[in-house]
Each structure stands twice: as C-alpha cells, then as structure tokens.
mmCIF file of C-alpha atoms in Angstrom:
data_model
loop_
_atom_site.group_PDB
_atom_site.id
_atom_site.type_symbol
_atom_site.label_atom_id
_atom_site.label_comp_id
_atom_site.label_asym_id
_atom_site.label_seq_id
_atom_site.Cartn_x
_atom_site.Cartn_y
_atom_site.Cartn_z
ATOM 1 C CA MET A 1 89.975 105.605 89.812
ATOM 2 C CA SER A 2 86.967 106.311 87.612
ATOM 3 C CA ASN A 3 83.452 105.893 88.942
ATOM 4 C CA SER A 4 80.454 104.080 87.523
ATOM 5 C CA GLY A 5 76.685 104.242 87.788
ATOM 6 C CA ILE A 6 74.064 101.655 88.648
ATOM 7 C CA TYR A 7 70.604 101.396 87.120
ATOM 8 C CA VAL A 8 67.867 99.615 89.084
ATOM 9 C CA GLN A 9 64.676 98.614 87.277
ATOM 10 C CA VAL A 10 61.334 98.596 89.107
ATOM 11 C CA PRO A 11 58.833 97.169 86.581
ATOM 12 C CA PHE A 12 55.605 98.038 88.397
ATOM 13 C CA CYS A 13 52.909 100.541 87.408
ATOM 14 C CA GLN A 14 49.418 101.494 88.541
ATOM 15 C CA THR A 15 48.200 101.241 84.962
ATOM 16 C CA LYS A 16 49.647 100.690 81.511
ATOM 17 C CA CYS A 17 49.870 103.787 79.320
ATOM 18 C CA THR A 18 48.251 103.313 75.927
ATOM 19 C CA TYR A 19 51.540 103.845 74.062
ATOM 20 C CA CYS A 20 53.744 101.823 76.428
ATOM 21 C CA ASN A 21 55.764 98.879 75.151
ATOM 22 C CA PHE A 22 58.109 98.599 78.131
ATOM 23 C CA HIS A 23 58.514 95.425 80.148
ATOM 24 C CA THR A 24 56.315 96.583 83.016
ATOM 25 C CA GLY A 25 53.135 95.343 84.610
ATOM 26 C CA VAL A 26 50.295 96.174 86.953
ATOM 27 C CA VAL A 27 50.643 93.903 89.987
ATOM 28 C CA ALA A 28 49.470 93.715 93.584
ATOM 29 C CA SER A 29 51.564 95.756 96.015
ATOM 30 C CA SER A 30 52.244 92.536 97.936
ATOM 31 C CA ARG A 31 54.763 91.691 95.214
ATOM 32 C CA PHE A 32 56.877 94.784 95.825
ATOM 33 C CA ARG A 33 58.760 93.513 98.867
ATOM 34 C CA PRO A 34 59.823 90.136 97.383
ATOM 35 C CA TYR A 35 61.054 91.948 94.290
ATOM 36 C CA VAL A 36 63.107 94.431 96.323
ATOM 37 C CA GLU A 37 64.609 91.596 98.367
ATOM 38 C CA ALA A 38 65.602 89.844 95.136
ATOM 39 C CA VAL A 39 67.183 93.041 93.792
ATOM 40 C CA CYS A 40 69.201 93.467 96.988
ATOM 41 C CA ARG A 41 70.442 89.875 96.743
ATOM 42 C CA GLU A 42 71.439 90.472 93.144
ATOM 43 C CA ILE A 43 73.356 93.624 94.084
ATOM 44 C CA ARG A 44 75.305 91.782 96.771
ATOM 45 C CA GLY A 45 75.848 88.797 94.491
ATOM 46 C CA HIS A 46 77.077 90.986 91.649
ATOM 47 C CA ARG A 47 79.815 92.443 93.814
ATOM 48 C CA LEU A 48 80.908 88.944 94.890
ATOM 49 C CA LEU A 49 80.892 87.784 91.275
ATOM 50 C CA LEU A 50 83.078 90.674 90.179
ATOM 51 C CA GLU A 51 85.551 89.922 92.923
ATOM 52 C CA ALA A 52 85.551 86.193 92.139
ATOM 53 C CA VAL A 53 86.351 86.598 88.442
ATOM 54 C CA GLY A 54 88.684 89.568 88.821
ATOM 55 C CA ALA A 55 86.483 91.630 86.545
ATOM 56 C CA ASN A 56 87.931 94.623 84.751
ATOM 57 C CA TRP A 57 85.814 97.138 86.636
ATOM 58 C CA PRO A 58 86.542 100.819 85.874
ATOM 59 C CA GLY A 59 89.616 101.924 87.809
ATOM 60 C CA HIS A 60 90.837 98.329 87.954
ATOM 61 C CA LEU A 61 93.928 98.749 85.763
ATOM 62 C CA ARG A 62 97.377 99.820 86.746
ATOM 63 C CA GLY A 63 98.996 102.698 84.903
ATOM 64 C CA GLY A 64 100.567 100.278 82.405
ATOM 65 C CA GLY A 65 97.245 98.633 81.641
ATOM 66 C CA VAL A 66 97.990 95.495 83.660
ATOM 67 C CA ALA A 67 95.047 94.198 85.647
ATOM 68 C CA ARG A 68 95.555 93.679 89.346
ATOM 69 C CA GLU A 69 93.507 91.857 91.958
ATOM 70 C CA THR A 70 90.020 93.297 92.402
ATOM 71 C CA ARG A 71 89.272 94.864 95.759
ATOM 72 C CA SER A 72 85.901 96.065 96.979
ATOM 73 C CA GLU A 73 87.196 99.623 97.138
ATOM 74 C CA ASP A 74 87.786 99.466 93.374
ATOM 75 C CA LEU A 75 84.077 98.891 92.739
ATOM 76 C CA ALA A 76 83.324 102.594 92.910
ATOM 77 C CA VAL A 77 79.836 103.936 92.256
ATOM 78 C CA ASP A 78 78.788 107.582 92.407
ATOM 79 C CA THR A 79 75.423 107.629 90.606
ATOM 80 C CA VAL A 80 72.288 105.517 90.930
ATOM 81 C CA TYR A 81 69.196 105.712 88.729
ATOM 82 C CA ILE A 82 66.054 103.915 89.905
ATOM 83 C CA GLY A 83 63.696 103.686 86.943
ATOM 84 C CA GLY A 84 60.724 101.749 85.739
ATOM 85 C CA GLY A 85 57.906 101.356 85.675
ATOM 86 C CA THR A 86 56.940 103.622 88.503
ATOM 87 C CA PRO A 87 59.455 103.112 91.329
ATOM 88 C CA SER A 88 57.825 105.870 93.373
ATOM 89 C CA LEU A 89 55.097 103.307 94.128
ATOM 90 C CA LEU A 90 57.522 101.498 96.414
ATOM 91 C CA ASP A 91 57.532 102.143 100.125
ATOM 92 C CA PRO A 92 60.430 104.501 101.002
ATOM 93 C CA ALA A 93 61.859 101.718 103.180
ATOM 94 C CA HIS A 94 62.174 99.541 100.074
ATOM 95 C CA LEU A 95 64.161 102.252 98.314
ATOM 96 C CA GLN A 96 66.302 102.682 101.411
ATOM 97 C CA ASN A 97 67.071 98.948 101.389
ATOM 98 C CA ILE A 98 68.164 99.067 97.748
ATOM 99 C CA LEU A 99 70.489 102.000 98.370
ATOM 100 C CA ASN A 100 71.861 100.387 101.531
ATOM 101 C CA ALA A 101 72.692 97.250 99.534
ATOM 102 C CA ILE A 102 74.572 99.367 96.991
ATOM 103 C CA ARG A 103 76.477 101.218 99.694
ATOM 104 C CA ALA A 104 77.391 97.942 101.401
ATOM 105 C CA SER A 105 78.532 96.256 98.189
ATOM 106 C CA PHE A 106 80.522 98.995 96.458
ATOM 107 C CA ALA A 107 82.695 101.959 97.316
ATOM 108 C CA ALA A 108 79.639 104.129 96.960
ATOM 109 C CA ASP A 109 80.068 107.855 97.438
ATOM 110 C CA LEU A 110 76.708 108.644 95.898
ATOM 111 C CA THR A 111 76.648 112.164 94.521
ATOM 112 C CA GLU A 112 73.456 111.720 92.475
ATOM 113 C CA VAL A 113 70.584 109.337 93.182
ATOM 114 C CA THR A 114 67.659 109.667 90.775
ATOM 115 C CA LEU A 115 64.170 108.278 91.270
ATOM 116 C CA GLU A 116 61.583 108.162 88.515
ATOM 117 C CA ALA A 117 58.217 109.266 89.873
ATOM 118 C CA ASP A 118 54.690 110.008 88.746
ATOM 119 C CA PRO A 119 53.044 113.147 90.177
ATOM 120 C CA GLU A 120 50.046 111.355 91.694
ATOM 121 C CA THR A 121 52.358 109.194 93.839
ATOM 122 C CA ILE A 122 53.981 112.154 95.607
ATOM 123 C CA GLU A 123 53.212 112.917 99.240
ATOM 124 C CA ALA A 124 55.102 115.292 101.518
ATOM 125 C CA GLY A 125 56.045 112.565 103.992
ATOM 126 C CA LYS A 126 57.163 110.217 101.238
ATOM 127 C CA ALA A 127 59.329 112.894 99.620
ATOM 128 C CA ALA A 128 61.005 113.637 102.946
ATOM 129 C CA ALA A 129 61.727 109.923 103.406
ATOM 130 C CA TRP A 130 63.309 109.796 99.957
ATOM 131 C CA VAL A 131 65.691 112.578 100.924
ATOM 132 C CA ARG A 132 66.630 110.776 104.135
ATOM 133 C CA ALA A 133 67.380 107.671 102.069
ATOM 134 C CA GLY A 134 69.779 109.679 99.918
ATOM 135 C CA ILE A 135 67.631 110.442 96.869
ATOM 136 C CA ASN A 136 68.461 113.923 95.597
ATOM 137 C CA ARG A 137 67.028 113.961 92.077
ATOM 138 C CA VAL A 138 63.523 113.136 90.810
ATOM 139 C CA SER A 139 62.635 112.479 87.187
ATOM 140 C CA PHE A 140 58.969 113.236 86.533
ATOM 141 C CA GLY A 141 57.121 111.518 83.707
ATOM 142 C CA LEU A 142 54.721 114.434 83.220
ATOM 143 C CA GLN A 143 54.262 113.916 79.455
ATOM 144 C CA SER A 144 51.767 116.804 79.208
ATOM 145 C CA PHE A 145 49.998 119.545 81.167
ATOM 146 C CA SER A 146 46.732 118.886 79.326
ATOM 147 C CA ASP A 147 44.207 116.737 81.190
ATOM 148 C CA LYS A 148 42.614 115.739 77.886
ATOM 149 C CA GLU A 149 45.920 114.432 76.560
ATOM 150 C CA LEU A 150 46.808 112.704 79.831
ATOM 151 C CA LEU A 151 43.444 110.951 79.973
ATOM 152 C CA ALA A 152 43.752 109.729 76.385
ATOM 153 C CA ALA A 153 47.250 108.405 77.089
ATOM 154 C CA GLY A 154 46.059 106.401 80.076
ATOM 155 C CA ARG A 155 48.059 108.451 82.570
ATOM 156 C CA MET A 156 46.893 108.467 86.195
ATOM 157 C CA HIS A 157 47.883 112.022 87.078
ATOM 158 C CA ARG A 158 46.300 115.295 86.066
ATOM 159 C CA ARG A 159 47.595 118.848 85.728
ATOM 160 C CA ALA A 160 46.660 119.668 89.325
ATOM 161 C CA ASP A 161 48.836 116.798 90.577
ATOM 162 C CA ILE A 162 51.864 118.358 88.903
ATOM 163 C CA TYR A 163 51.352 121.690 90.633
ATOM 164 C CA ARG A 164 50.775 119.950 93.961
ATOM 165 C CA SER A 165 53.733 117.581 93.797
ATOM 166 C CA VAL A 166 56.542 119.885 92.691
ATOM 167 C CA PRO A 167 56.336 122.127 95.810
ATOM 168 C CA SER A 168 56.248 118.984 97.971
ATOM 169 C CA LEU A 169 59.541 117.876 96.460
ATOM 170 C CA ARG A 170 61.112 121.310 96.838
ATOM 171 C CA ASP A 171 59.975 121.558 100.460
ATOM 172 C CA ALA A 172 61.474 118.135 101.176
ATOM 173 C CA GLY A 173 64.854 119.272 99.879
ATOM 174 C CA ILE A 174 64.905 117.924 96.322
ATOM 175 C CA ARG A 175 66.905 120.507 94.384
ATOM 176 C CA ASN A 176 67.196 118.635 91.101
ATOM 177 C CA ILE A 177 63.984 117.862 89.209
ATOM 178 C CA SER A 178 63.686 116.634 85.636
ATOM 179 C CA PHE A 179 60.525 116.750 83.517
ATOM 180 C CA ASP A 180 59.680 114.448 80.613
ATOM 181 C CA LEU A 181 57.330 115.650 77.878
ATOM 182 C CA ILE A 182 56.025 113.693 74.891
ATOM 183 C CA ALA A 183 55.396 115.373 71.547
ATOM 184 C CA GLY A 184 52.642 113.628 69.624
ATOM 185 C CA LEU A 185 50.086 112.526 72.214
ATOM 186 C CA SER A 186 46.494 112.022 71.125
ATOM 187 C CA HIS A 187 44.527 115.316 70.996
ATOM 188 C CA GLN A 188 47.752 117.331 71.138
ATOM 189 C CA THR A 189 47.703 120.548 69.113
ATOM 190 C CA LYS A 190 50.138 123.374 68.509
ATOM 191 C CA VAL A 191 48.244 125.423 71.073
ATOM 192 C CA SER A 192 48.223 122.736 73.777
ATOM 193 C CA TRP A 193 51.888 121.906 73.145
ATOM 194 C CA ARG A 194 52.903 125.541 73.561
ATOM 195 C CA GLN A 195 50.799 125.711 76.723
ATOM 196 C CA SER A 196 52.643 122.712 78.181
ATOM 197 C CA LEU A 197 55.992 124.328 77.389
ATOM 198 C CA GLU A 198 54.941 127.603 78.991
ATOM 199 C CA GLU A 199 53.695 125.905 82.148
ATOM 200 C CA LEU A 200 56.856 123.846 82.309
ATOM 201 C CA ALA A 201 58.940 127.028 82.184
ATOM 202 C CA VAL A 202 56.996 128.488 85.116
ATOM 203 C CA LEU A 203 57.863 125.486 87.302
ATOM 204 C CA ALA A 204 61.546 125.848 86.317
ATOM 205 C CA PRO A 205 62.844 122.273 86.482
ATOM 206 C CA GLU A 206 66.605 121.793 86.383
ATOM 207 C CA HIS A 207 66.356 119.468 83.388
ATOM 208 C CA VAL A 208 63.852 118.685 80.628
ATOM 209 C CA SER A 209 63.682 115.729 78.227
ATOM 210 C CA VAL A 210 61.371 115.921 75.205
ATOM 211 C CA TYR A 211 60.524 112.723 73.350
ATOM 212 C CA LEU A 212 58.686 112.116 70.109
ATOM 213 C CA LEU A 213 55.821 109.673 70.572
ATOM 214 C CA GLU A 214 56.891 106.220 69.426
ATOM 215 C CA ILE A 215 53.970 103.927 68.715
ATOM 216 C CA ASP A 216 54.839 100.256 69.008
ATOM 217 C CA GLU A 217 52.488 97.958 67.116
ATOM 218 C CA ASP A 218 52.157 95.763 70.219
ATOM 219 C CA SER A 219 50.962 98.625 72.430
ATOM 220 C CA ARG A 220 47.242 99.254 72.833
ATOM 221 C CA LEU A 221 47.512 102.465 70.836
ATOM 222 C CA GLY A 222 49.563 100.755 68.143
ATOM 223 C CA LYS A 223 47.076 97.936 67.723
ATOM 224 C CA GLU A 224 44.248 100.421 67.447
ATOM 225 C CA LEU A 225 46.081 102.369 64.766
ATOM 226 C CA LEU A 226 46.502 99.167 62.763
ATOM 227 C CA GLN A 227 43.007 97.809 63.308
ATOM 228 C CA GLY A 228 40.950 100.976 63.595
ATOM 229 C CA GLY A 229 38.896 102.005 66.591
ATOM 230 C CA GLU A 230 38.402 104.898 68.957
ATOM 231 C CA LYS A 231 38.901 103.561 72.496
ATOM 232 C CA TYR A 232 42.489 104.814 72.797
ATOM 233 C CA CYS A 233 42.033 107.908 70.599
ATOM 234 C CA ALA A 234 44.251 106.602 67.805
ATOM 235 C CA ARG A 235 42.488 108.817 65.280
ATOM 236 C CA SER A 236 43.492 111.879 67.296
ATOM 237 C CA VAL A 237 47.250 111.255 67.123
ATOM 238 C CA PRO A 238 48.898 114.283 65.445
ATOM 239 C CA SER A 239 50.479 113.909 62.030
ATOM 240 C CA GLU A 240 54.190 113.177 61.759
ATOM 241 C CA ASP A 241 54.737 116.692 60.415
ATOM 242 C CA ASP A 242 53.003 118.196 63.447
ATOM 243 C CA MET A 243 55.023 115.971 65.793
ATOM 244 C CA ALA A 244 58.243 117.126 64.170
ATOM 245 C CA GLU A 245 57.176 120.758 64.503
ATOM 246 C CA PHE A 246 56.333 120.255 68.188
ATOM 247 C CA TYR A 247 59.750 118.715 68.781
ATOM 248 C CA GLU A 248 61.592 121.519 67.029
#
C-alpha cells in the first residue's frame, strides 16, 4: 500500500507582504477557531466521501488492477504539510485538533509533519507544544537576513528574530528546519545576497529553498511598478540580470 500526503491551508497573516499575491488575509484572531473547526469537519467529511464513492485512493487496487471496496485502513497518510498564510499564528491546540482529525480519519502513521512559520511568531513554549502535537519539521519564510530588505518587503520579522527563533526550535526538539530565501527583493545587492547566504550556512538548516521574486501586477509592489511611486520601494527592485545572478 502506497502512502499519500495531506496539505492544509491556513490563509491568515499578520500583514500582507508587498509582493504577495496569495489568497491570504489579515483577520482578527477570533476567526481562527471557527476556521480550524471547519477544516476538521472537512477532513472527517472527506474520508466519509471517499468511502461512500469507493474512491481509487492510493493502495486501493488489487494486484491485477481491479478496485476493491474502500476501507479506512486503505486511506493511508504519512506526511502532512500545514501552509499558508502563517499557520504558526494559530494556537498550538488548533494545530493539535487538525492533526487529531487526520489521525482519526485516515490510517495516519505520520513520519513528517511540516508547519510553515515566521520567525517573529516563535516562542519556546509554543515550539514545545508543536512537538507534542507531532510537528517535526518547520519551514521558515525568512526571505532575507537584511533588515532593510525585510522592511521594504513588508515582513514582520527582523534578522534578530531569526537568530532567536532557530535555537528555540532546536531546543524544543525540531530536527528538520527549512529556510526560504527570495532573490530579487527591493534594496537587495550582490553583497547583501552573499551575506544572507553566509548567515544561512552558519545556522545550518536541513533544507533550503531559493525563489526568484515574482511580481504579480495585482500585488502592492506590482501596482507600484506599473504606476510609479516609492512607498513599496519598487524602484529599488534589482534588475532581472542581477536576480538571475543571485539565483545562480
């Protein structure tokens, strides 16, 4: 029987990054709990739907390729990715409820549970609660180690938050950390990009993803590039040639 993964979207943020075109929003924290309850209902309902229609879930075929009756033990899940948005804004109990719903609805032997997090949302007690809930991997949207670049991008965290939060995760028992960096942020230079890479290497994450800045015309930065202006530092976006060199 092959296993599958589940992605859970948490579309809430503290602020909207200038380049962001994702379906996320800044909302009152009072909306977190109703959303989590709805997600848990959907998880349970999805399992029932699969069973009702005899869905061809992975591992649901006999050796000859003939489908047989779906059983809950066939709905096997070994990885969960909770992304966003900024799901680390949720109370740890909310994350626990989501994972409990998955465990109750599928044959879930979860070997990897990833949570997307922003550095400024990390606290020692919260990180420990994540581990107790079963989270064993954290994906950090760092984007840069330069405060000037982070400020221009509308990010909430600063360089100091990165250095504070990573030890908190390690101390809590998180042994798998991923960093995201963006090549092409406003004010980014060859010097600042190399500095970010060097600082990243010192912190020694288990995984790194590097993305080229994509500017959507509907984002605040994209509109400013089209219309002119200086509020979101559109004029300080590196050239495409520089972005490509950063990425290489």
